[in-house]
PDB file of C-alpha atoms in Angstrom:
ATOM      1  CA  UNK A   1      92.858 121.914 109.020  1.00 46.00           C
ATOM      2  CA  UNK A   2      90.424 120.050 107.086  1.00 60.00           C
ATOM      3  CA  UNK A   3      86.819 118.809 108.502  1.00 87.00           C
ATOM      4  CA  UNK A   4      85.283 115.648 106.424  1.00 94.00           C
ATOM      5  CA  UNK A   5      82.128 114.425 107.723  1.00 95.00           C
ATOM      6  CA  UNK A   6      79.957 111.151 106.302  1.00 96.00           C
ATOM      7  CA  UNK A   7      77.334 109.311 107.370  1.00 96.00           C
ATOM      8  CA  UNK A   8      78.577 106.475 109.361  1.00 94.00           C
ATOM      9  CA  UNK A   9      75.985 103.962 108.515  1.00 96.00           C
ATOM     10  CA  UNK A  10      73.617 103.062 105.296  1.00 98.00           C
ATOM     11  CA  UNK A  11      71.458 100.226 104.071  1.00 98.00           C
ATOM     12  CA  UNK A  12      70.174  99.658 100.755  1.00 97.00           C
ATOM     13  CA  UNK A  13      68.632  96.631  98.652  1.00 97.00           C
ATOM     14  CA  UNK A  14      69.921  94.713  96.704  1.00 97.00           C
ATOM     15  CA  UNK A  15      69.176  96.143  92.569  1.00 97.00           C
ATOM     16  CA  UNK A  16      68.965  99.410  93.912  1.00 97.00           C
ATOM     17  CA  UNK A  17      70.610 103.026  93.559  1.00 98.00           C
ATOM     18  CA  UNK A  18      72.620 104.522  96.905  1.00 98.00           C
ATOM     19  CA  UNK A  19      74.222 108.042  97.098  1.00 98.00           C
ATOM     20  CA  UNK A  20      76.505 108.458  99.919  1.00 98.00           C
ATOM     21  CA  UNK A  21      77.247 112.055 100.221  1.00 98.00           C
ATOM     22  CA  UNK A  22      80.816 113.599 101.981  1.00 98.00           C
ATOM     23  CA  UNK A  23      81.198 117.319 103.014  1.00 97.00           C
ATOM     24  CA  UNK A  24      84.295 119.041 103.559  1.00 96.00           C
ATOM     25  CA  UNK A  25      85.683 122.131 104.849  1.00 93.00           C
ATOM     26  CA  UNK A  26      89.761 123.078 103.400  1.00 88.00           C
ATOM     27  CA  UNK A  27      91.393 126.047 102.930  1.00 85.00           C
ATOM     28  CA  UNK A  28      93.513 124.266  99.940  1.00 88.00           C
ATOM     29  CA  UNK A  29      91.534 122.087  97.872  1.00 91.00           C
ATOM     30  CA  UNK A  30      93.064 119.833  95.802  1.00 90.00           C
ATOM     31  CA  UNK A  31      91.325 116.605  95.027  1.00 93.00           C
ATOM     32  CA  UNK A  32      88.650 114.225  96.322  1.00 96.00           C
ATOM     33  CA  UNK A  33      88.977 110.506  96.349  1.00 96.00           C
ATOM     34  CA  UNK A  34      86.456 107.742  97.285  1.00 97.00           C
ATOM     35  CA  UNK A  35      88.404 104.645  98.508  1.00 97.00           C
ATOM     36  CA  UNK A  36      86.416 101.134  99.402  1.00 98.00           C
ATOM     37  CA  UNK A  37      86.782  99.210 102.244  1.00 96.00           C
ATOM     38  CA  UNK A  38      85.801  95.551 102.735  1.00 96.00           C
ATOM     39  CA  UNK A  39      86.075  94.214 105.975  1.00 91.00           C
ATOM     40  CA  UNK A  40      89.585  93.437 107.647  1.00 89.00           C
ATOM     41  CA  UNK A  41      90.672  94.193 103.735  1.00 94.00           C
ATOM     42  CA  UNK A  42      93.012  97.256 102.356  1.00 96.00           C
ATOM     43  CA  UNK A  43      91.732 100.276 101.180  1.00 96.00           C
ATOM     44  CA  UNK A  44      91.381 100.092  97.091  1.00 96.00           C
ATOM     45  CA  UNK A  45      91.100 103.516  94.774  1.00 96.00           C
ATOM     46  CA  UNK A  46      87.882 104.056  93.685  1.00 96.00           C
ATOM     47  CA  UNK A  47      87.458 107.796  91.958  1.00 96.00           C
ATOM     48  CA  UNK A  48      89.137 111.046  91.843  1.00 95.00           C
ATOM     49  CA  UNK A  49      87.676 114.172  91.355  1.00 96.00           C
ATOM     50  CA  UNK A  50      89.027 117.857  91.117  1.00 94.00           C
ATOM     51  CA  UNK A  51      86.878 119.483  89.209  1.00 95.00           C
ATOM     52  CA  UNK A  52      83.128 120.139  89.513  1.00 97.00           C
ATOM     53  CA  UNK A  53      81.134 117.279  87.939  1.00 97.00           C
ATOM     54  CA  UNK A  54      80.440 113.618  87.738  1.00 96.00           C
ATOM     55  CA  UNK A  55      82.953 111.076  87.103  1.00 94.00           C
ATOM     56  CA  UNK A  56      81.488 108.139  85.738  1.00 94.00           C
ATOM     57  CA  UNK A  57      83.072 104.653  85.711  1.00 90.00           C
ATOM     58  CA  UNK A  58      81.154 101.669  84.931  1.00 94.00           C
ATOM     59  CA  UNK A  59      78.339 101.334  88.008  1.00 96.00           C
ATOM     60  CA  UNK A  60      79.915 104.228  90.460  1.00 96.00           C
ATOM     61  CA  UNK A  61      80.252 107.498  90.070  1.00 97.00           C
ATOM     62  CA  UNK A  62      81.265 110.109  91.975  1.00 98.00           C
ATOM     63  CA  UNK A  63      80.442 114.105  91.485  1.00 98.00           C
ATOM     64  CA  UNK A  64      82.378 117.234  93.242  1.00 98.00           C
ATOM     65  CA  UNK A  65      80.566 121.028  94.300  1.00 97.00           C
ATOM     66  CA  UNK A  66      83.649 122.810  95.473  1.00 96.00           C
ATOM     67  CA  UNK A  67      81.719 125.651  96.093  1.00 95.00           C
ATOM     68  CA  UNK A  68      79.417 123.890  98.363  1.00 96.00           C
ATOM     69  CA  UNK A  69      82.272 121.695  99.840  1.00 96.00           C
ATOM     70  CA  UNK A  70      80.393 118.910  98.565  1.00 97.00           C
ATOM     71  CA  UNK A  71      80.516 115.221  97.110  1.00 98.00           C
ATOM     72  CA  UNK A  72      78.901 112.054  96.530  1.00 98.00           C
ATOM     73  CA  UNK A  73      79.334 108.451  95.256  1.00 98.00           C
ATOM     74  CA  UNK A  74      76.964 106.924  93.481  1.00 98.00           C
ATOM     75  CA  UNK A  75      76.256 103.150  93.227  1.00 97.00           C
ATOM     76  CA  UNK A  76      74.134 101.501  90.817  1.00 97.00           C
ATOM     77  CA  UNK A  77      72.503  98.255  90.552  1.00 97.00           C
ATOM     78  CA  UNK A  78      73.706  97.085  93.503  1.00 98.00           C
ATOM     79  CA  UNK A  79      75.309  93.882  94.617  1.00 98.00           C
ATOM     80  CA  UNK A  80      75.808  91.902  97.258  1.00 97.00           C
ATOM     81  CA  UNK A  81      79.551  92.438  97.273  1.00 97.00           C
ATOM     82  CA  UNK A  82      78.980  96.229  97.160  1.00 98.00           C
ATOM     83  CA  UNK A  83      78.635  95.912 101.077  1.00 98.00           C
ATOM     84  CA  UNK A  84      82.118  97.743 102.395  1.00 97.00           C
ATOM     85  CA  UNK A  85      83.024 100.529 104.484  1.00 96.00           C
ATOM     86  CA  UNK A  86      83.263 103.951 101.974  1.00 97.00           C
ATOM     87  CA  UNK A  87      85.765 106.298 102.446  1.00 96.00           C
ATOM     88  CA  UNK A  88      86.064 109.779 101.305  1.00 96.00           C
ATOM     89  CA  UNK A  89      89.388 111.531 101.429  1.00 95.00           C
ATOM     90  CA  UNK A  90      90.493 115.237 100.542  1.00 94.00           C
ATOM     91  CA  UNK A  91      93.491 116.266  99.176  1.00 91.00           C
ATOM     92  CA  UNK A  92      94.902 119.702 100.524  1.00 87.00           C
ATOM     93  CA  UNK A  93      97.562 121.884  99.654  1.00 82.00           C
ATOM     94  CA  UNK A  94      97.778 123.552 103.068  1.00 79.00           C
ATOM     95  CA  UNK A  95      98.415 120.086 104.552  1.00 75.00           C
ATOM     96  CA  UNK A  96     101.748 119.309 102.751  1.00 77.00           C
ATOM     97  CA  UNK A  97      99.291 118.470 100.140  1.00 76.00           C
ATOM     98  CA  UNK A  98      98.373 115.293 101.353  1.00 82.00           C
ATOM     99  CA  UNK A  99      94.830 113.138 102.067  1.00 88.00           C
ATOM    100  CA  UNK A 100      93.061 113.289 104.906  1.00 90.00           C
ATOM    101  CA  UNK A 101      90.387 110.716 105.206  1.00 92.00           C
ATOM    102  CA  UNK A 102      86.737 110.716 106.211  1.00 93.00           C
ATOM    103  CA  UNK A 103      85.689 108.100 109.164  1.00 92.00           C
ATOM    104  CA  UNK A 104      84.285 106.278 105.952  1.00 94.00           C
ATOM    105  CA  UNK A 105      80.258 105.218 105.237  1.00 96.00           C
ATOM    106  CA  UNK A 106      79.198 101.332 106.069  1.00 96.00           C
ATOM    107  CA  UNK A 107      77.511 100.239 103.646  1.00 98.00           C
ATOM    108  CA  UNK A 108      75.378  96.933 104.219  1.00 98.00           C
ATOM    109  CA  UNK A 109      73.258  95.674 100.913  1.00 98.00           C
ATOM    110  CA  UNK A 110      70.481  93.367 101.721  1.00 97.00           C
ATOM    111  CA  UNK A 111      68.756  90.726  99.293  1.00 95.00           C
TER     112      UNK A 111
ATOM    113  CA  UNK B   1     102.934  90.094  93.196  1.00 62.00           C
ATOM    114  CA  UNK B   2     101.506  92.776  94.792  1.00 69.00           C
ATOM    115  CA  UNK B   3     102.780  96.538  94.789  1.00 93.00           C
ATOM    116  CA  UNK B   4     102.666  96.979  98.503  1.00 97.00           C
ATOM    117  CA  UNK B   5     103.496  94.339 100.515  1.00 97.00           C
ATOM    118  CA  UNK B   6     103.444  94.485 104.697  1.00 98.00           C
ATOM    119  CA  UNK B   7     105.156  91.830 106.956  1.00 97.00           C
ATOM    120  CA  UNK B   8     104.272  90.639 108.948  1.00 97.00           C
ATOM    121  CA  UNK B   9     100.571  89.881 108.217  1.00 97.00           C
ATOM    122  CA  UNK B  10      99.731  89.649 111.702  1.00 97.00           C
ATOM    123  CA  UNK B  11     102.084  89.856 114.991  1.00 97.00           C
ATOM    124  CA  UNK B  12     101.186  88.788 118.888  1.00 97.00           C
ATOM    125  CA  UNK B  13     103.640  90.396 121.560  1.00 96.00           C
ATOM    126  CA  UNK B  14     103.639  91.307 124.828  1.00 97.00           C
ATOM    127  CA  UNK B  15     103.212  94.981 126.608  1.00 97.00           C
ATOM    128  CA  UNK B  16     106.777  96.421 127.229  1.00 97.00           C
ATOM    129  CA  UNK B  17     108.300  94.749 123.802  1.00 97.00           C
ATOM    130  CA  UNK B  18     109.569  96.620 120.572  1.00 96.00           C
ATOM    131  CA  UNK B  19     108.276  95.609 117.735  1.00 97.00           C
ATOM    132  CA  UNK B  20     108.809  96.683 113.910  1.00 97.00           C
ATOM    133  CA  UNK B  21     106.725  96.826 111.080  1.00 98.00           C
ATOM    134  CA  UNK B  22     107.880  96.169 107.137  1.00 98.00           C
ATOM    135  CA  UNK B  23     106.790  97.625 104.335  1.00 98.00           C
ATOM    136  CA  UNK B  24     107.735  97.435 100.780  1.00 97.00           C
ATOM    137  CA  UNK B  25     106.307  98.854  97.485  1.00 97.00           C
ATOM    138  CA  UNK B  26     107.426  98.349  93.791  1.00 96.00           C
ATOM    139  CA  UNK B  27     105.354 100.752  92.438  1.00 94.00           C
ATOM    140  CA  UNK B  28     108.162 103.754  92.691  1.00 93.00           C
ATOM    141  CA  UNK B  29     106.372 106.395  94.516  1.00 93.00           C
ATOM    142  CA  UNK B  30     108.233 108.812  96.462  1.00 93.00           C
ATOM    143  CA  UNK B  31     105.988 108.711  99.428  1.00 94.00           C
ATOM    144  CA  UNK B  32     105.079 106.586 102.066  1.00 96.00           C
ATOM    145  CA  UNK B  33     102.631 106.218 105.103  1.00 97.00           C
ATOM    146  CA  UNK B  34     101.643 104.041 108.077  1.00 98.00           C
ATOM    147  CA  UNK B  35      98.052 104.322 109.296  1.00 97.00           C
ATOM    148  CA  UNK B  36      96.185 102.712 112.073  1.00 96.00           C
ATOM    149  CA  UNK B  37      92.544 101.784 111.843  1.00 95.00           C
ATOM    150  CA  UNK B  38      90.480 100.621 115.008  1.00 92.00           C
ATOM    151  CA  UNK B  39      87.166  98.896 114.912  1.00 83.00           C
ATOM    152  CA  UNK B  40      84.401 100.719 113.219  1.00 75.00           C
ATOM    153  CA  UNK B  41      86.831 103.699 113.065  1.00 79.00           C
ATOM    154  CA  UNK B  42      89.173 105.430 110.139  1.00 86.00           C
ATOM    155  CA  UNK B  43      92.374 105.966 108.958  1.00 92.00           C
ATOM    156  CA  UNK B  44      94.413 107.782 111.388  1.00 93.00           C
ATOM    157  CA  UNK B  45      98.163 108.577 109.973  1.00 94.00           C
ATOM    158  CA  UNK B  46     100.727 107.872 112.469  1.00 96.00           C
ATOM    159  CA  UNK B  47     104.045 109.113 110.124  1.00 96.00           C
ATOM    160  CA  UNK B  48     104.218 109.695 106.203  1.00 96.00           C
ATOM    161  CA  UNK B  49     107.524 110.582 104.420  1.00 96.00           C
ATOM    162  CA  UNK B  50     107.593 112.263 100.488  1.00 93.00           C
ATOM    163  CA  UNK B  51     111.298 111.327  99.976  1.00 91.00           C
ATOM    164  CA  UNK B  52     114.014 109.083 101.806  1.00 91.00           C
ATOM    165  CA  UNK B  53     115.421 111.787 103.580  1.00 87.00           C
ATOM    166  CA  UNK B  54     111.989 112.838 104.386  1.00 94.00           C
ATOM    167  CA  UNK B  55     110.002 112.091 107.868  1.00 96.00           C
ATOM    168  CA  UNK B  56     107.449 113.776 109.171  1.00 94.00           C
ATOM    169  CA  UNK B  57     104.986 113.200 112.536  1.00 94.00           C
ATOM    170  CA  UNK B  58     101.170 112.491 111.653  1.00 93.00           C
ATOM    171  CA  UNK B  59      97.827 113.047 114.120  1.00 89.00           C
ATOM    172  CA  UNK B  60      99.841 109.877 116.279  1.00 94.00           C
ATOM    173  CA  UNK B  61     103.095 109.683 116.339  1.00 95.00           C
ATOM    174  CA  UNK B  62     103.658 109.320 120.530  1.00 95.00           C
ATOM    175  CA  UNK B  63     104.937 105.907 121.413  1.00 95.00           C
ATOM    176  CA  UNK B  64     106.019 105.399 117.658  1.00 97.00           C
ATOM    177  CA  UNK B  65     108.988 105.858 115.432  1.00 97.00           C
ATOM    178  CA  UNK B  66     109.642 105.060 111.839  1.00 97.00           C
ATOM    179  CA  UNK B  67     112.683 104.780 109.492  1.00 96.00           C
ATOM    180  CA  UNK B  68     112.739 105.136 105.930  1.00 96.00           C
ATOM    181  CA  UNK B  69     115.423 103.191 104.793  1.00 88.00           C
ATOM    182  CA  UNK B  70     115.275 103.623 100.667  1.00 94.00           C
ATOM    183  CA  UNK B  71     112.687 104.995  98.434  1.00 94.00           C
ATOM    184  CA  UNK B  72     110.660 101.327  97.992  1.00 96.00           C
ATOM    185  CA  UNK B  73     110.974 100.925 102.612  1.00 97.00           C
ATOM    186  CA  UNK B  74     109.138 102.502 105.212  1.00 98.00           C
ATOM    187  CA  UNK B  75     109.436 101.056 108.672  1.00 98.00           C
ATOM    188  CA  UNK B  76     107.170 101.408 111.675  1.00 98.00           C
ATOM    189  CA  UNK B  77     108.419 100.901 115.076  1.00 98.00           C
ATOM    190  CA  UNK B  78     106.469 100.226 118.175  1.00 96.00           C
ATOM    191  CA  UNK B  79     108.944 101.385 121.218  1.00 91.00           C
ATOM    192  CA  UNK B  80     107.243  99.719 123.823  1.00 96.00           C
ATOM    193  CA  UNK B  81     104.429  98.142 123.021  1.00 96.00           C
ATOM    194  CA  UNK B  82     100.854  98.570 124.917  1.00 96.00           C
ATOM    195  CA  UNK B  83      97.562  96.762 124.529  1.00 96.00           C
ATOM    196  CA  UNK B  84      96.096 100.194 123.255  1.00 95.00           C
ATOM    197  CA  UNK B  85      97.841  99.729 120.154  1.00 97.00           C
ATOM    198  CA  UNK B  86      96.229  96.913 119.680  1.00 97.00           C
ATOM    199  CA  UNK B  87      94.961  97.900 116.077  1.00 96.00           C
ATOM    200  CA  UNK B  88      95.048  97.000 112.131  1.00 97.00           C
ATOM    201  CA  UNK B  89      97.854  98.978 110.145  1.00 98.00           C
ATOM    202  CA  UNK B  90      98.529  99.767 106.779  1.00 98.00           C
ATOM    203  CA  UNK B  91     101.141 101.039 104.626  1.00 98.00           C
ATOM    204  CA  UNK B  92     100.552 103.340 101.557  1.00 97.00           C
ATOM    205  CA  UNK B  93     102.061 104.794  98.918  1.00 96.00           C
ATOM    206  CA  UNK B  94     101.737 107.747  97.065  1.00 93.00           C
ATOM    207  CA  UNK B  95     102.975 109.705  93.800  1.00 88.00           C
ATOM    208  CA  UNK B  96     103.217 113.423  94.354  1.00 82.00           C
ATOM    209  CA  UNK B  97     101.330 114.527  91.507  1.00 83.00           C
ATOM    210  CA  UNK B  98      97.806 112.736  92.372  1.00 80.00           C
ATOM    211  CA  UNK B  99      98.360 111.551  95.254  1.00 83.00           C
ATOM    212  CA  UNK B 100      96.012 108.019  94.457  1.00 91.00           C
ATOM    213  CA  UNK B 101      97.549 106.304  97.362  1.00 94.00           C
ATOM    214  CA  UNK B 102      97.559 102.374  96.963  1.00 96.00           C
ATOM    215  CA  UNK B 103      97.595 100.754 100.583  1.00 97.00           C
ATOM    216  CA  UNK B 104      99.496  97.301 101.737  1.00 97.00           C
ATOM    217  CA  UNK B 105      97.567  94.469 102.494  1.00 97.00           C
ATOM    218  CA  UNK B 106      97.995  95.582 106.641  1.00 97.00           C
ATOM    219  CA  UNK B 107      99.433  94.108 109.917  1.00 97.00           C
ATOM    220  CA  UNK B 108      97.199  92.766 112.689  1.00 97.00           C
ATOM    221  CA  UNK B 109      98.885  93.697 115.854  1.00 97.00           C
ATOM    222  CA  UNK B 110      97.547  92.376 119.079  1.00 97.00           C
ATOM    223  CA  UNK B 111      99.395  93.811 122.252  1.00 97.00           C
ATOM    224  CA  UNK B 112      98.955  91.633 125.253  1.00 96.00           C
TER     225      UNK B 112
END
């Protein structure tokens, strides 16, 4: 079984730099994704990592320890429409290899 | 026009009454999903299926049933409704070899 654990809640301001961190424990690693979230909205694919490191695209990135069970997603200059629910989800080979998602991060960005 | 598409968008029934749930993807994946998400809460998968002959029970299957009817439909059936599933779902697809899943634009359910 897998274990995923987030904050439930942040707040940052509006310009600034957030990390929102997401530890796992899995017996089968085989991927992390970060998914966003707006309100009453769909899920949309944010990053995927598998290998230690940052993945950088545009103002987010994201960055994977596997040996710590470990990752984070880092937003940059942030905007108003940044505020969403964060989710992080781990992909598992001992679970049919499919996701299993986080309770996601809320995320609220204030002027 | 969108990859995944859900109908309906949203649905009002009454406790007691079956209800299904449509979903439809162009984007060829072999498999499928149906989540529920509650206020303030996550994703919890109810069934997923990785081919058409494929079904398989998730964290909350009891009091649902699904039917995958080709590779681009995956169906979600609520026997009997009750107000406790009362909830937003989605539909998403998947290909095997990232497993990026892209999500349907959900159903709002209410259960009277």
């Amino acid at each position: 079984g897998q274990n995923i654990d987030q904050p439930t809640e942040m707040t940052a301001t509006e310009g600034a730099i957030v990390q929102i961190n997401c530890t796992y424990q899995t017996s089968g690693f085989n991927g992390l994704f970060w998914y966003q979230q707006h309100a009453g909205e769909a899920p949309t694919f944010l990053s995927y990592n598998v290998l230690d490191g940052l993945e950088e695209k545009g103002r987010f990135s994201s960055f994977l320890s596997r040996s710590k069970g470990y990752s984070y997603l880092l937003l940059k200059e942030l905007q108003m429409k940044d505020s969403a629910s964060y989710l992080c989800a781990v992909r598992d080979n001992t679970n049919a290899g499919k996701s299993t998602f986080g309770d996601g991060t809320t995320l609220t960005v204030k002027p | 026009d969108a990859d995944v598409t859900q109908t309906p968008r949203n649905r009002i029934t009454k406790t007691g009454k079956r209800i299904m749930l449509e979903c439809s993807q162009t984007k060829g994946h072999d498999r499928m999903y149906w989540y529920r998400q509650d206020p303030g809460l996550g994703l919890r998968l109810i069934y997923y299926s990785f081919d058409v002959k494929d079904i398989n029970k998730g964290e909350i299957s009891d009091g649902y049933s699904v039917s995958r009817q080709a590779q681009a439909k995956f169906s979600l059936s609520l026997e009997s409704a009750i107000p406790n599933q009362t909830a937003l779902y989605f539909c998403a697809t998947s290909d095997f070899r990232v497993e990026t899943q892209y999500f349907g634009p959900g159903t709002r359910l209410l259960v009277l």
